[in-house]
């Protein structure tokens, strides 16, 4: 087994950072394949807590090659700050281990400007974006006015590309009441970034494919989550990239047949940041418990995350659209102290009861699908010290097994705290596949 995709099965923030960091102990190469600095992946190692935005979560594992794939949108300033921040903390070899696809797209100041103006405008539907310029950067890519990282190699050509992009954005910026950004300021700043980023550029498709051919172990790291995927998420309340496992092939430049295993991550409950449907959302003491104990505040924007019960139809949907072979369950410890735990197992809809996620009906305000819950027993013991399933209280074990059975995806890992060690590892996706429950 040499290429493994790790993908969020919910609306992001499932604990991607921690799980990728754990399994990268076994990986030679880690590739981020989608999204940009809208991601915030938290790594807790010893007393150190690091949130990576663009860098792959394998960055703390010495000896691991880290790749920013061509499916990404990259803000040059954020990337340079992130590298410098890690070097300051003593991770001095970051640049030597990093390769940036020369086909990734640049996030430029006008993307952030448009994203921010749109979110504030009364005329557009606010998505609750991270205002990092993600949507407009992918819009530029799709309308073929985007600027790619490889263009930093030729500043004269870069100038004509940015001039064309500014022309294309001018009507939008003006309609939103914004001022046109200065071309010369953008170019000066990019000239500085180029001195740092050009040495990192490379053909990452060849690199990743070559690593797989040499039987090295490659981890393909997702960002955001299945329900934020542009095609498969709760459209239009989604991000603008292919977050699902299929995006890993496109975003890293390898064939889908090179991927051996797809591992999905789900929290033991659900969270969402930003606008859009969230049927199992809680607005009560249970919801506050999840936010407080789970420290559910956005790692990029600091916004309080919306919290709710686990949604099994949504998890089964994620299992389908990603082809999940394996499941990692995170933040089980956050449920400690809840007297009973509810799980959505089906939906009541005008068509009757369904066990699939009625994703396109979720924002039907007249007849919203109503979650059908099953109630499971809670536990009071702290579980951060559990290292095997038998260390868990009986009710916690029953909860974990219930999720595995209902999702029909074999459980590979249970996370019982933010630290590396606070983990029950059942299987290693680089070693082979476990049987379905
Ligand atoms: P990501 O975007 O999926 O990497 O997730 P974030 O980093 O945005 O948010 C996950 C948060 O949960 C981080 O603060 C992690 O340190 C933390 N975390 C991860 N796994 C666990 C766990 O099992 N228990 C607890 N209590 N916290 C966890
Ligand atoms: P990680 O990788 C959670 C959400 C935003 C908003 C929507 C669109 O840490 O899991 P965008 O800025 O992408 O145009 O915003 O997507 N969003 C995330 N929510 N975790 C993330 O990343 C997210 N990245 C984007 O809140 O609702
Ligand atoms: Mg996050």
Tab-separated table of C-alpha atoms and ligand atoms in Angstrom:
chain	number	residue	atom	x	y	z
A	1	UNK	CA	0.000	0.000	0.000
A	2	UNK	CA	1.681	3.204	-1.007
A	3	UNK	CA	-0.805	6.042	-1.612
A	4	UNK	CA	-3.357	6.903	1.049
A	5	UNK	CA	-5.895	9.738	0.968
A	6	UNK	CA	-7.038	11.303	4.230
A	7	UNK	CA	-10.258	13.256	3.868
A	8	UNK	CA	-12.671	15.017	6.225
A	9	UNK	CA	-16.087	13.323	6.232
A	10	UNK	CA	-18.047	16.311	7.589
A	11	UNK	CA	-17.800	20.118	7.240
A	12	UNK	CA	-14.070	20.381	7.971
A	13	UNK	CA	-12.079	20.625	11.208
A	14	UNK	CA	-12.506	16.896	11.882
A	15	UNK	CA	-8.955	16.662	13.215
A	16	UNK	CA	-7.224	16.235	9.870
A	17	UNK	CA	-4.036	17.799	11.181
A	18	UNK	CA	-3.670	15.351	14.042
A	19	UNK	CA	-4.496	12.224	12.037
A	20	UNK	CA	-2.226	13.144	9.114
A	21	UNK	CA	0.577	13.908	11.581
A	22	UNK	CA	0.132	10.510	13.245
A	23	UNK	CA	0.152	8.421	10.086
A	24	UNK	CA	2.916	10.467	8.423
A	25	UNK	CA	5.290	8.742	10.778
A	26	UNK	CA	5.082	6.023	8.114
A	27	UNK	CA	5.044	8.277	5.027
A	28	UNK	CA	7.865	9.491	2.786
A	29	UNK	CA	5.832	12.187	1.049
A	30	UNK	CA	2.803	14.235	2.185
A	31	UNK	CA	0.786	16.190	-0.375
A	32	UNK	CA	-1.887	18.843	0.204
A	33	UNK	CA	-4.168	18.524	-2.808
A	34	UNK	CA	-6.917	21.163	-2.490
A	35	UNK	CA	-7.897	24.446	-0.896
A	36	UNK	CA	-5.635	27.115	0.472
A	37	UNK	CA	-5.166	29.130	3.645
A	38	UNK	CA	-8.863	28.709	4.463
A	39	UNK	CA	-7.623	25.505	6.119
A	40	UNK	CA	-6.343	25.490	9.659
A	41	UNK	CA	-4.898	22.149	10.722
A	42	UNK	CA	-3.786	21.895	14.321
A	43	UNK	CA	-0.765	19.849	15.360
A	44	UNK	CA	-0.023	19.306	19.038
A	45	UNK	CA	3.395	17.831	19.682
A	46	UNK	CA	4.669	17.822	23.263
A	47	UNK	CA	3.970	21.304	24.612
A	48	UNK	CA	3.960	22.814	21.157
A	49	UNK	CA	0.759	23.683	19.276
A	50	UNK	CA	1.085	24.657	15.637
A	51	UNK	CA	-1.699	25.540	13.201
A	52	UNK	CA	-0.723	24.994	9.569
A	53	UNK	CA	-2.681	26.754	6.839
A	54	UNK	CA	-0.953	25.880	3.566
A	55	UNK	CA	1.802	23.526	4.628
A	56	UNK	CA	0.938	19.831	4.795
A	57	UNK	CA	0.428	18.477	8.303
A	58	UNK	CA	3.424	16.164	7.801
A	59	UNK	CA	5.735	19.165	8.116
A	60	UNK	CA	6.822	18.340	11.668
A	61	UNK	CA	8.074	14.876	10.708
A	62	UNK	CA	11.739	15.256	9.847
A	63	UNK	CA	12.658	13.462	6.648
A	64	UNK	CA	9.190	13.751	5.131
A	65	UNK	CA	8.947	15.476	1.755
A	66	UNK	CA	6.067	17.991	1.821
A	67	UNK	CA	4.272	18.959	-1.362
A	68	UNK	CA	1.772	21.704	-2.156
A	69	UNK	CA	-0.148	20.235	-5.064
A	70	UNK	CA	-1.550	21.897	-8.147
A	71	UNK	CA	-5.127	21.725	-6.861
A	72	UNK	CA	-4.257	24.345	-4.282
A	73	UNK	CA	-4.582	28.112	-4.263
A	74	UNK	CA	-1.590	29.694	-2.579
A	75	UNK	CA	-1.272	33.109	-0.958
A	76	UNK	CA	2.461	33.867	-1.281
A	77	UNK	CA	2.613	36.035	1.860
A	78	UNK	CA	0.842	33.432	4.000
A	79	UNK	CA	3.159	30.686	2.750
A	80	UNK	CA	6.330	32.688	3.441
A	81	UNK	CA	5.091	33.663	6.919
A	82	UNK	CA	4.240	30.061	7.663
A	83	UNK	CA	7.697	28.844	6.621
A	84	UNK	CA	9.430	31.616	8.604
A	85	UNK	CA	7.254	30.894	11.655
A	86	UNK	CA	8.304	27.243	11.670
A	87	UNK	CA	11.982	28.088	11.124
A	88	UNK	CA	11.798	30.449	14.137
A	89	UNK	CA	10.432	27.602	16.220
A	90	UNK	CA	13.485	25.533	15.344
A	91	UNK	CA	12.159	23.559	12.353
A	92	UNK	CA	15.040	24.834	10.248
A	93	UNK	CA	14.817	22.280	7.432
A	94	UNK	CA	11.307	23.232	6.265
A	95	UNK	CA	12.369	24.804	2.958
A	96	UNK	CA	14.654	21.905	2.051
A	97	UNK	CA	11.723	19.488	2.382
A	98	UNK	CA	9.120	21.599	0.605
A	99	UNK	CA	8.055	21.526	-3.048
A	100	UNK	CA	5.431	23.901	-4.442
A	101	UNK	CA	3.639	22.888	-7.623
A	102	UNK	CA	4.373	25.332	-10.415
A	103	UNK	CA	0.744	24.864	-11.507
A	104	UNK	CA	-0.935	25.867	-8.241
A	105	UNK	CA	-2.847	29.119	-8.522
A	106	UNK	CA	-1.906	32.315	-6.722
A	107	UNK	CA	-4.272	34.106	-4.379
A	108	UNK	CA	-3.748	37.790	-5.124
A	109	UNK	CA	-4.911	40.893	-3.226
A	110	UNK	CA	-7.939	41.402	-5.481
A	111	UNK	CA	-9.208	37.927	-4.631
A	112	UNK	CA	-9.206	38.736	-0.927
A	113	UNK	CA	-10.767	42.128	-1.656
A	114	UNK	CA	-13.657	40.646	-3.672
A	115	UNK	CA	-14.220	37.827	-1.160
A	116	UNK	CA	-14.410	40.368	1.684
A	117	UNK	CA	-16.623	42.856	-0.204
A	118	UNK	CA	-19.043	40.116	-1.236
A	119	UNK	CA	-19.399	38.845	2.300
A	120	UNK	CA	-20.275	42.369	3.447
A	121	UNK	CA	-22.606	43.169	0.529
A	122	UNK	CA	-26.364	43.153	0.981
A	123	UNK	CA	-26.759	42.096	-2.663
A	124	UNK	CA	-24.939	38.772	-2.430
A	125	UNK	CA	-25.742	35.763	-0.306
A	126	UNK	CA	-23.151	35.573	2.484
A	127	UNK	CA	-21.559	32.159	2.708
A	128	UNK	CA	-19.583	32.981	5.832
A	129	UNK	CA	-16.306	32.437	4.018
A	130	UNK	CA	-12.915	32.723	5.652
A	131	UNK	CA	-12.303	35.853	3.509
A	132	UNK	CA	-8.971	34.467	2.362
A	133	UNK	CA	-9.775	34.950	-1.330
A	134	UNK	CA	-10.447	31.274	-2.004
A	135	UNK	CA	-13.639	31.573	-4.105
A	136	UNK	CA	-12.370	34.387	-6.381
A	137	UNK	CA	-9.000	32.624	-6.887
A	138	UNK	CA	-10.750	29.454	-8.080
A	139	UNK	CA	-13.110	31.609	-10.183
A	140	UNK	CA	-10.062	33.054	-11.918
A	141	UNK	CA	-8.750	29.532	-12.507
A	142	UNK	CA	-12.039	28.414	-14.057
A	143	UNK	CA	-12.463	31.481	-16.240
A	144	UNK	CA	-8.842	31.107	-17.395
A	145	UNK	CA	-7.587	34.413	-16.041
A	146	UNK	CA	-5.782	32.857	-13.067
A	147	UNK	CA	-2.096	33.327	-12.393
A	148	UNK	CA	-0.064	30.240	-11.580
A	149	UNK	CA	2.911	29.970	-9.246
A	150	UNK	CA	5.149	29.014	-12.201
A	151	UNK	CA	4.577	32.485	-13.611
A	152	UNK	CA	6.654	33.916	-10.762
A	153	UNK	CA	9.683	32.766	-12.796
A	154	UNK	CA	9.077	35.445	-15.428
A	155	UNK	CA	8.096	38.791	-13.941
A	156	UNK	CA	7.466	40.484	-17.315
A	157	UNK	CA	4.972	37.801	-18.291
A	158	UNK	CA	3.490	37.935	-14.808
A	159	UNK	CA	2.751	41.638	-15.325
A	160	UNK	CA	0.669	41.027	-18.453
A	161	UNK	CA	-1.205	38.176	-16.754
A	162	UNK	CA	-2.094	40.342	-13.758
A	163	UNK	CA	-3.101	43.254	-15.963
A	164	UNK	CA	-5.525	40.965	-17.770
A	165	UNK	CA	-6.897	39.606	-14.494
A	166	UNK	CA	-7.391	43.107	-13.094
A	167	UNK	CA	-9.308	44.085	-16.240
A	168	UNK	CA	-11.526	41.066	-15.776
A	169	UNK	CA	-12.190	41.882	-12.106
A	170	UNK	CA	-12.674	45.659	-12.530
A	171	UNK	CA	-16.472	45.577	-13.130
A	172	UNK	CA	-16.986	43.335	-10.092
A	173	UNK	CA	-14.800	45.425	-7.791
A	174	UNK	CA	-16.519	48.633	-8.893
A	175	UNK	CA	-19.999	47.136	-8.574
A	176	UNK	CA	-19.153	46.128	-5.022
A	177	UNK	CA	-18.013	49.685	-4.256
A	178	UNK	CA	-14.332	48.808	-3.976
A	179	UNK	CA	-11.280	50.688	-5.192
A	180	UNK	CA	-9.078	49.153	-7.828
A	181	UNK	CA	-5.886	47.805	-6.293
A	182	UNK	CA	-2.551	49.157	-7.482
A	183	UNK	CA	-0.873	47.039	-10.153
A	184	UNK	CA	2.589	48.281	-9.211
A	185	UNK	CA	2.106	47.429	-5.530
A	186	UNK	CA	0.982	43.917	-6.438
A	187	UNK	CA	3.963	43.447	-8.748
A	188	UNK	CA	6.491	44.807	-6.204
A	189	UNK	CA	5.207	42.462	-3.559
A	190	UNK	CA	5.229	39.487	-5.949
A	191	UNK	CA	8.793	40.268	-7.053
A	192	UNK	CA	9.845	39.926	-3.407
A	193	UNK	CA	7.858	36.731	-2.906
A	194	UNK	CA	9.349	35.293	-6.095
A	195	UNK	CA	12.867	35.315	-4.642
A	196	UNK	CA	11.628	33.010	-1.875
A	197	UNK	CA	9.129	30.859	-3.778
A	198	UNK	CA	10.760	30.233	-7.165
A	199	UNK	CA	13.435	27.977	-5.608
A	200	UNK	CA	10.630	25.833	-4.170
A	201	UNK	CA	8.803	25.344	-7.478
A	202	UNK	CA	8.669	21.973	-9.166
A	203	UNK	CA	6.673	19.532	-11.250
A	204	UNK	CA	4.906	17.880	-8.336
A	205	UNK	CA	2.904	15.466	-10.505
A	206	UNK	CA	6.169	13.823	-11.635
A	207	UNK	CA	7.488	13.931	-8.101
A	208	UNK	CA	4.459	12.200	-6.541
A	209	UNK	CA	4.031	9.677	-9.337
A	210	UNK	CA	7.760	8.914	-9.203
A	211	UNK	CA	7.604	8.367	-5.450
A	212	UNK	CA	4.720	5.907	-5.874
A	213	UNK	CA	6.591	4.047	-8.619
A	214	UNK	CA	9.598	3.718	-6.304
A	215	UNK	CA	7.209	2.215	-3.729
A	216	UNK	CA	7.580	5.113	-1.351
A	217	UNK	CA	4.633	5.822	0.908
A	218	UNK	CA	2.594	8.852	-0.088
A	219	UNK	CA	-0.044	10.565	2.024
A	220	UNK	CA	-2.555	12.770	0.193
A	221	UNK	CA	-3.952	15.239	2.704
A	222	UNK	CA	-7.379	16.760	2.224
A	223	UNK	CA	-8.590	20.061	3.573
A	224	UNK	CA	-12.073	21.379	4.315
A	225	UNK	CA	-14.413	18.377	4.254
A	226	UNK	CA	-16.791	16.345	2.113
A	227	UNK	CA	-19.834	18.525	2.818
A	228	UNK	CA	-17.871	21.642	1.810
A	229	UNK	CA	-16.827	20.104	-1.527
A	230	UNK	CA	-17.794	22.186	-4.563
A	231	UNK	CA	-19.588	19.274	-6.269
A	232	UNK	CA	-20.662	17.060	-3.392
A	233	UNK	CA	-21.221	19.507	-0.534
A	234	UNK	CA	-24.230	21.514	0.619
A	235	UNK	CA	-24.095	23.796	-2.427
A	236	UNK	CA	-23.968	26.805	-2.541
A	237	UNK	CA	-22.710	26.831	1.059
A	238	UNK	CA	-19.442	25.176	0.139
A	239	UNK	CA	-15.847	26.062	-0.588
A	240	UNK	CA	-14.644	26.286	-4.181
A	241	UNK	CA	-12.357	23.253	-4.448
A	242	UNK	CA	-12.628	19.478	-4.801
A	243	UNK	CA	-12.188	18.497	-1.186
A	244	UNK	CA	-13.346	14.884	-1.656
A	245	UNK	CA	-10.977	11.971	-2.234
A	246	UNK	CA	-11.434	12.177	-6.020
A	247	UNK	CA	-9.842	15.628	-5.804
A	248	UNK	CA	-6.647	13.995	-4.559
A	249	UNK	CA	-5.880	12.558	-7.995
A	250	UNK	CA	-6.553	15.843	-9.801
A	251	UNK	CA	-4.960	18.045	-7.176
A	252	UNK	CA	-1.754	16.056	-6.932
A	253	UNK	CA	-1.447	15.042	-10.596
A	254	UNK	CA	-1.628	11.253	-10.316
A	255	UNK	CA	-4.060	8.721	-11.750
A	256	UNK	CA	-6.940	7.596	-9.502
A	257	UNK	CA	-5.698	3.999	-9.830
A	258	UNK	CA	-2.545	4.970	-7.930
A	259	UNK	CA	-4.574	5.474	-4.732
A	260	UNK	CA	-4.769	2.398	-2.526
A	261	UNK	CA	-6.771	3.458	0.500
A	262	UNK	CA	-9.118	6.307	1.392
A	263	UNK	CA	-9.415	7.111	5.071
A	264	UNK	CA	-12.210	9.416	6.242
A	265	UNK	CA	-12.196	11.367	9.471
A	266	UNK	CA	-15.291	12.129	11.503
A	267	UNK	CA	-15.718	13.779	14.848
A	268	UNK	CA	-17.827	11.928	17.398
A	269	UNK	CA	-20.297	14.807	16.904
A	270	UNK	CA	-20.635	17.469	14.192
A	271	UNK	CA	-19.459	21.043	13.728
A	272	UNK	CA	-19.752	23.606	10.997
A	273	UNK	CA	-18.331	27.127	10.556
A	274	UNK	CA	-20.131	29.592	8.321
A	275	UNK	CA	-23.630	29.593	6.849
A	276	UNK	CA	-25.659	26.730	5.375
A	277	UNK	CA	-27.845	23.831	6.462
A	278	UNK	CA	-26.902	21.805	9.536
A	279	UNK	CA	-29.876	19.601	10.475
A	280	UNK	CA	-28.478	18.149	13.718
A	281	UNK	CA	-27.377	21.537	15.054
A	282	UNK	CA	-27.937	22.128	18.758
A	283	UNK	CA	-28.828	25.436	20.311
A	284	UNK	CA	-28.917	24.313	23.922
A	285	UNK	CA	-26.754	23.199	26.835
A	286	UNK	CA	-25.564	20.110	24.908
A	287	UNK	CA	-24.420	22.325	22.027
A	288	UNK	CA	-22.610	24.587	24.492
A	289	UNK	CA	-20.955	21.571	26.109
A	290	UNK	CA	-19.593	20.457	22.717
A	291	UNK	CA	-18.311	23.962	21.898
A	292	UNK	CA	-16.738	24.539	25.309
A	293	UNK	CA	-15.218	21.123	25.985
A	294	UNK	CA	-14.272	20.600	22.321
A	295	UNK	CA	-12.853	24.166	22.095
A	296	UNK	CA	-14.843	24.572	18.908
A	297	UNK	CA	-13.596	27.915	17.667
A	298	UNK	CA	-12.265	28.317	14.113
A	299	UNK	CA	-8.484	27.901	13.925
A	300	UNK	CA	-8.302	30.418	11.042
A	301	UNK	CA	-10.963	32.996	11.904
A	302	UNK	CA	-11.598	32.360	15.618
A	303	UNK	CA	-15.353	32.190	14.926
A	304	UNK	CA	-17.374	29.975	17.301
A	305	UNK	CA	-18.176	26.764	15.444
A	306	UNK	CA	-21.788	25.608	15.252
A	307	UNK	CA	-22.159	22.265	17.057
A	308	UNK	CA	-24.563	19.322	16.845
A	309	UNK	CA	-25.030	15.572	17.097
A	310	UNK	CA	-23.377	13.079	14.786
A	311	UNK	CA	-25.231	12.626	11.496
A	312	UNK	CA	-24.961	9.026	10.264
A	313	UNK	CA	-26.773	9.560	6.944
A	314	UNK	CA	-24.173	12.291	6.264
A	315	UNK	CA	-21.374	9.898	7.228
A	316	UNK	CA	-22.769	7.200	4.909
A	317	UNK	CA	-22.974	9.831	2.168
A	318	UNK	CA	-19.309	10.713	2.784
A	319	UNK	CA	-18.449	7.001	2.675
A	320	UNK	CA	-20.071	6.792	-0.759
A	321	UNK	CA	-18.751	9.907	-2.471
A	322	UNK	CA	-15.214	9.348	-1.177
A	323	UNK	CA	-15.199	5.552	-1.370
A	324	UNK	CA	-14.077	5.325	2.263
A	325	UNK	CA	-12.084	2.198	3.110
A	326	UNK	CA	-11.298	3.288	6.620
A	327	UNK	CA	-12.576	5.570	9.345
A	328	UNK	CA	-10.873	7.640	12.039
A	329	UNK	CA	-13.120	8.866	14.847
A	330	UNK	CA	-11.904	11.972	16.685
A	331	UNK	CA	-12.787	13.964	19.787
A	332	UNK	CA	-14.541	11.090	21.556
A	333	UNK	CA	-13.264	12.558	24.845
A	334	UNK	CA	-15.434	15.639	24.302
A	335	UNK	CA	-18.571	13.539	24.921
A	336	UNK	CA	-17.413	12.559	28.426
A	337	UNK	CA	-19.896	13.828	31.007
A	338	UNK	CA	-22.946	13.923	28.738
A	339	UNK	CA	-25.725	11.892	30.338
A	340	UNK	CA	-26.978	10.596	26.982
A	341	UNK	CA	-25.764	10.938	23.418
A	342	UNK	CA	-28.059	11.300	20.434
A	343	UNK	CA	-27.166	10.211	16.915
A	344	UNK	CA	-29.133	10.981	13.770
A	345	UNK	CA	-29.803	7.650	12.037
A	346	UNK	CA	-32.346	8.669	9.369
A	347	UNK	CA	-34.453	11.563	8.082
A	348	UNK	CA	-38.207	12.031	7.847
A	349	UNK	CA	-39.025	13.710	4.539
A	350	UNK	CA	-42.235	14.329	2.565
A	351	UNK	CA	-41.236	11.125	0.680
A	352	UNK	CA	-41.149	9.130	3.912
A	353	UNK	CA	-38.263	8.014	6.135
A	354	UNK	CA	-34.876	7.776	4.408
A	355	UNK	CA	-31.504	6.572	5.642
A	356	UNK	CA	-29.579	8.345	2.864
A	357	UNK	CA	-28.705	12.013	3.337
A	358	UNK	CA	-31.342	14.075	1.478
A	359	UNK	CA	-28.633	16.600	0.672
A	360	UNK	CA	-30.525	18.653	-1.893
A	361	UNK	CA	-33.559	18.995	0.368
A	362	UNK	CA	-31.644	20.246	3.402
A	363	UNK	CA	-32.335	23.899	2.658
A	364	UNK	CA	-36.005	23.338	1.812
A	365	UNK	CA	-37.494	25.778	4.307
A	366	UNK	CA	-41.091	24.610	3.812
A	367	UNK	CA	-40.478	20.890	4.313
A	368	UNK	CA	-37.045	20.505	5.849
A	369	UNK	CA	-35.979	16.901	6.408
A	370	UNK	CA	-36.338	16.109	10.104
A	371	UNK	CA	-33.539	14.131	11.773
A	372	UNK	CA	-34.577	10.860	13.436
A	373	UNK	CA	-32.447	10.213	16.508
A	374	UNK	CA	-31.353	7.161	18.405
A	375	UNK	CA	-30.205	7.692	21.958
A	376	UNK	CA	-27.157	5.993	23.429
A	377	UNK	CA	-25.856	5.980	26.971
A	378	UNK	CA	-23.143	8.393	28.082
A	379	UNK	CA	-20.138	7.940	30.399
A	380	UNK	CA	-18.446	10.042	33.042
A	381	UNK	CA	-14.898	8.651	33.161
A	382	UNK	CA	-12.065	10.603	31.482
A	383	UNK	CA	-10.779	8.651	28.492
A	384	UNK	CA	-7.641	10.550	27.374
A	385	UNK	CA	-5.495	7.720	28.767
A	386	UNK	CA	-7.156	4.970	26.690
A	387	UNK	CA	-4.732	3.262	24.277
A	388	UNK	CA	-6.820	0.238	23.270
A	389	UNK	CA	-10.588	-0.025	22.848
A	390	UNK	CA	-10.867	-2.130	26.001
A	391	UNK	CA	-9.562	0.834	28.030
A	392	UNK	CA	-12.749	2.742	27.156
A	393	UNK	CA	-15.839	2.696	29.409
A	394	UNK	CA	-18.470	0.270	28.143
A	395	UNK	CA	-20.814	3.019	26.894
A	396	UNK	CA	-18.001	4.674	24.927
A	397	UNK	CA	-17.078	1.349	23.350
A	398	UNK	CA	-20.714	0.779	22.423
A	399	UNK	CA	-20.863	4.248	20.845
A	400	UNK	CA	-17.746	3.614	18.763
A	401	UNK	CA	-18.970	0.215	17.575
A	402	UNK	CA	-22.395	1.677	16.748
A	403	UNK	CA	-20.766	4.243	14.435
A	404	UNK	CA	-18.621	1.591	12.760
A	405	UNK	CA	-21.591	-0.710	12.172
A	406	UNK	CA	-23.917	2.040	10.970
A	407	UNK	CA	-21.365	3.539	8.587
A	408	UNK	CA	-20.172	0.150	7.334
A	409	UNK	CA	-16.631	1.510	7.276
A	410	UNK	CA	-13.913	-0.267	9.296
A	411	UNK	CA	-12.565	1.780	12.164
A	412	UNK	CA	-8.807	2.438	12.010
A	413	UNK	CA	-8.296	4.951	14.779
A	414	UNK	CA	-10.045	6.597	17.714
A	415	UNK	CA	-8.706	9.912	18.964
A	416	UNK	CA	-9.270	10.639	22.657
A	417	UNK	CA	-7.424	13.958	23.004
A	418	UNK	CA	-5.515	16.534	20.946
A	419	UNK	CA	-2.019	15.149	21.620
A	420	UNK	CA	-0.217	12.601	19.485
A	421	UNK	CA	-0.239	9.995	22.256
A	422	UNK	CA	-3.938	10.393	23.063
A	423	UNK	CA	-4.884	7.942	20.373
A	424	UNK	CA	-6.132	4.387	19.963
A	425	UNK	CA	-4.539	3.114	16.752
A	426	UNK	CA	-6.238	-0.023	15.437
A	427	UNK	CA	-4.848	-0.234	11.891
A	428	UNK	CA	-2.244	1.467	9.727
A	429	UNK	CA	-3.565	2.364	6.240
A	430	UNK	CA	-0.061	1.920	4.784
A	431	UNK	CA	0.019	-1.708	5.853
A	432	UNK	CA	-3.197	-3.106	4.400
A	433	UNK	CA	-6.940	-2.903	4.534
A	434	UNK	CA	-9.077	-4.076	7.411
A	435	UNK	CA	-12.280	-6.010	6.748
A	436	UNK	CA	-15.589	-4.141	6.751
A	437	UNK	CA	-17.645	-4.578	9.958
B	1	LIG	P1	-8.526	20.139	11.094
B	1	LIG	O1	-8.798	21.376	10.318
B	1	LIG	O2	-9.361	18.989	10.662
B	1	LIG	O3	-7.076	19.804	11.189
B	1	LIG	O4	-8.994	20.451	12.565
B	1	LIG	P2	-8.705	21.788	13.389
B	1	LIG	O5	-7.268	21.819	13.737
B	1	LIG	O6	-9.282	22.978	12.716
B	1	LIG	O7	-9.616	21.524	14.656
B	1	LIG	C1	-9.514	20.349	15.393
B	1	LIG	C2	-9.196	20.728	16.847
B	1	LIG	O8	-9.428	19.594	17.663
B	1	LIG	C3	-7.748	21.102	17.084
B	1	LIG	O9	-7.700	22.076	18.092
B	1	LIG	C4	-7.118	19.798	17.558
B	1	LIG	O10	-5.978	20.008	18.392
B	1	LIG	C5	-8.250	19.220	18.335
B	1	LIG	N1	-8.303	17.752	18.404
B	1	LIG	C6	-7.997	16.828	17.440
B	1	LIG	N2	-8.305	15.582	17.863
B	1	LIG	C7	-8.817	15.725	19.117
B	1	LIG	C8	-9.363	14.799	20.067
B	1	LIG	O11	-9.443	13.606	19.845
B	1	LIG	N3	-9.818	15.341	21.234
B	1	LIG	C9	-9.776	16.672	21.517
B	1	LIG	N4	-10.259	17.092	22.678
B	1	LIG	N5	-9.282	17.565	20.641
B	1	LIG	C10	-8.824	17.093	19.455
B	2	LIG	P1	-10.120	22.816	7.403
B	2	LIG	O1	-9.168	22.312	6.349
B	2	LIG	C1	-14.064	24.442	8.301
B	2	LIG	C2	-15.884	26.997	5.222
B	2	LIG	C3	-16.096	28.457	5.568
B	2	LIG	C4	-17.339	28.744	4.740
B	2	LIG	C5	-17.107	27.920	3.474
B	2	LIG	C6	-16.519	28.708	2.315
B	2	LIG	O2	-9.428	23.437	8.563
B	2	LIG	O3	-11.086	21.756	7.787
B	2	LIG	P2	-14.076	29.666	1.845
B	2	LIG	O4	-13.241	30.638	2.638
B	2	LIG	O5	-13.433	28.337	1.666
B	2	LIG	O6	-14.576	30.245	0.567
B	2	LIG	O7	-15.390	29.448	2.765
B	2	LIG	O8	-16.207	26.889	3.842
B	2	LIG	N1	-14.505	26.504	5.400
B	2	LIG	C7	-14.101	25.716	6.406
B	2	LIG	N2	-14.768	25.266	7.482
B	2	LIG	N3	-12.796	24.057	8.092
B	2	LIG	C8	-12.119	24.481	7.006
B	2	LIG	O9	-10.888	24.040	6.685
B	2	LIG	C9	-12.760	25.380	6.112
B	2	LIG	N4	-12.392	26.013	4.972
B	2	LIG	C10	-13.471	26.666	4.538
B	2	LIG	O10	-16.323	28.642	6.945
B	2	LIG	O11	-18.470	28.226	5.383
B	3	LIG	MG1	-9.440	23.302	10.598
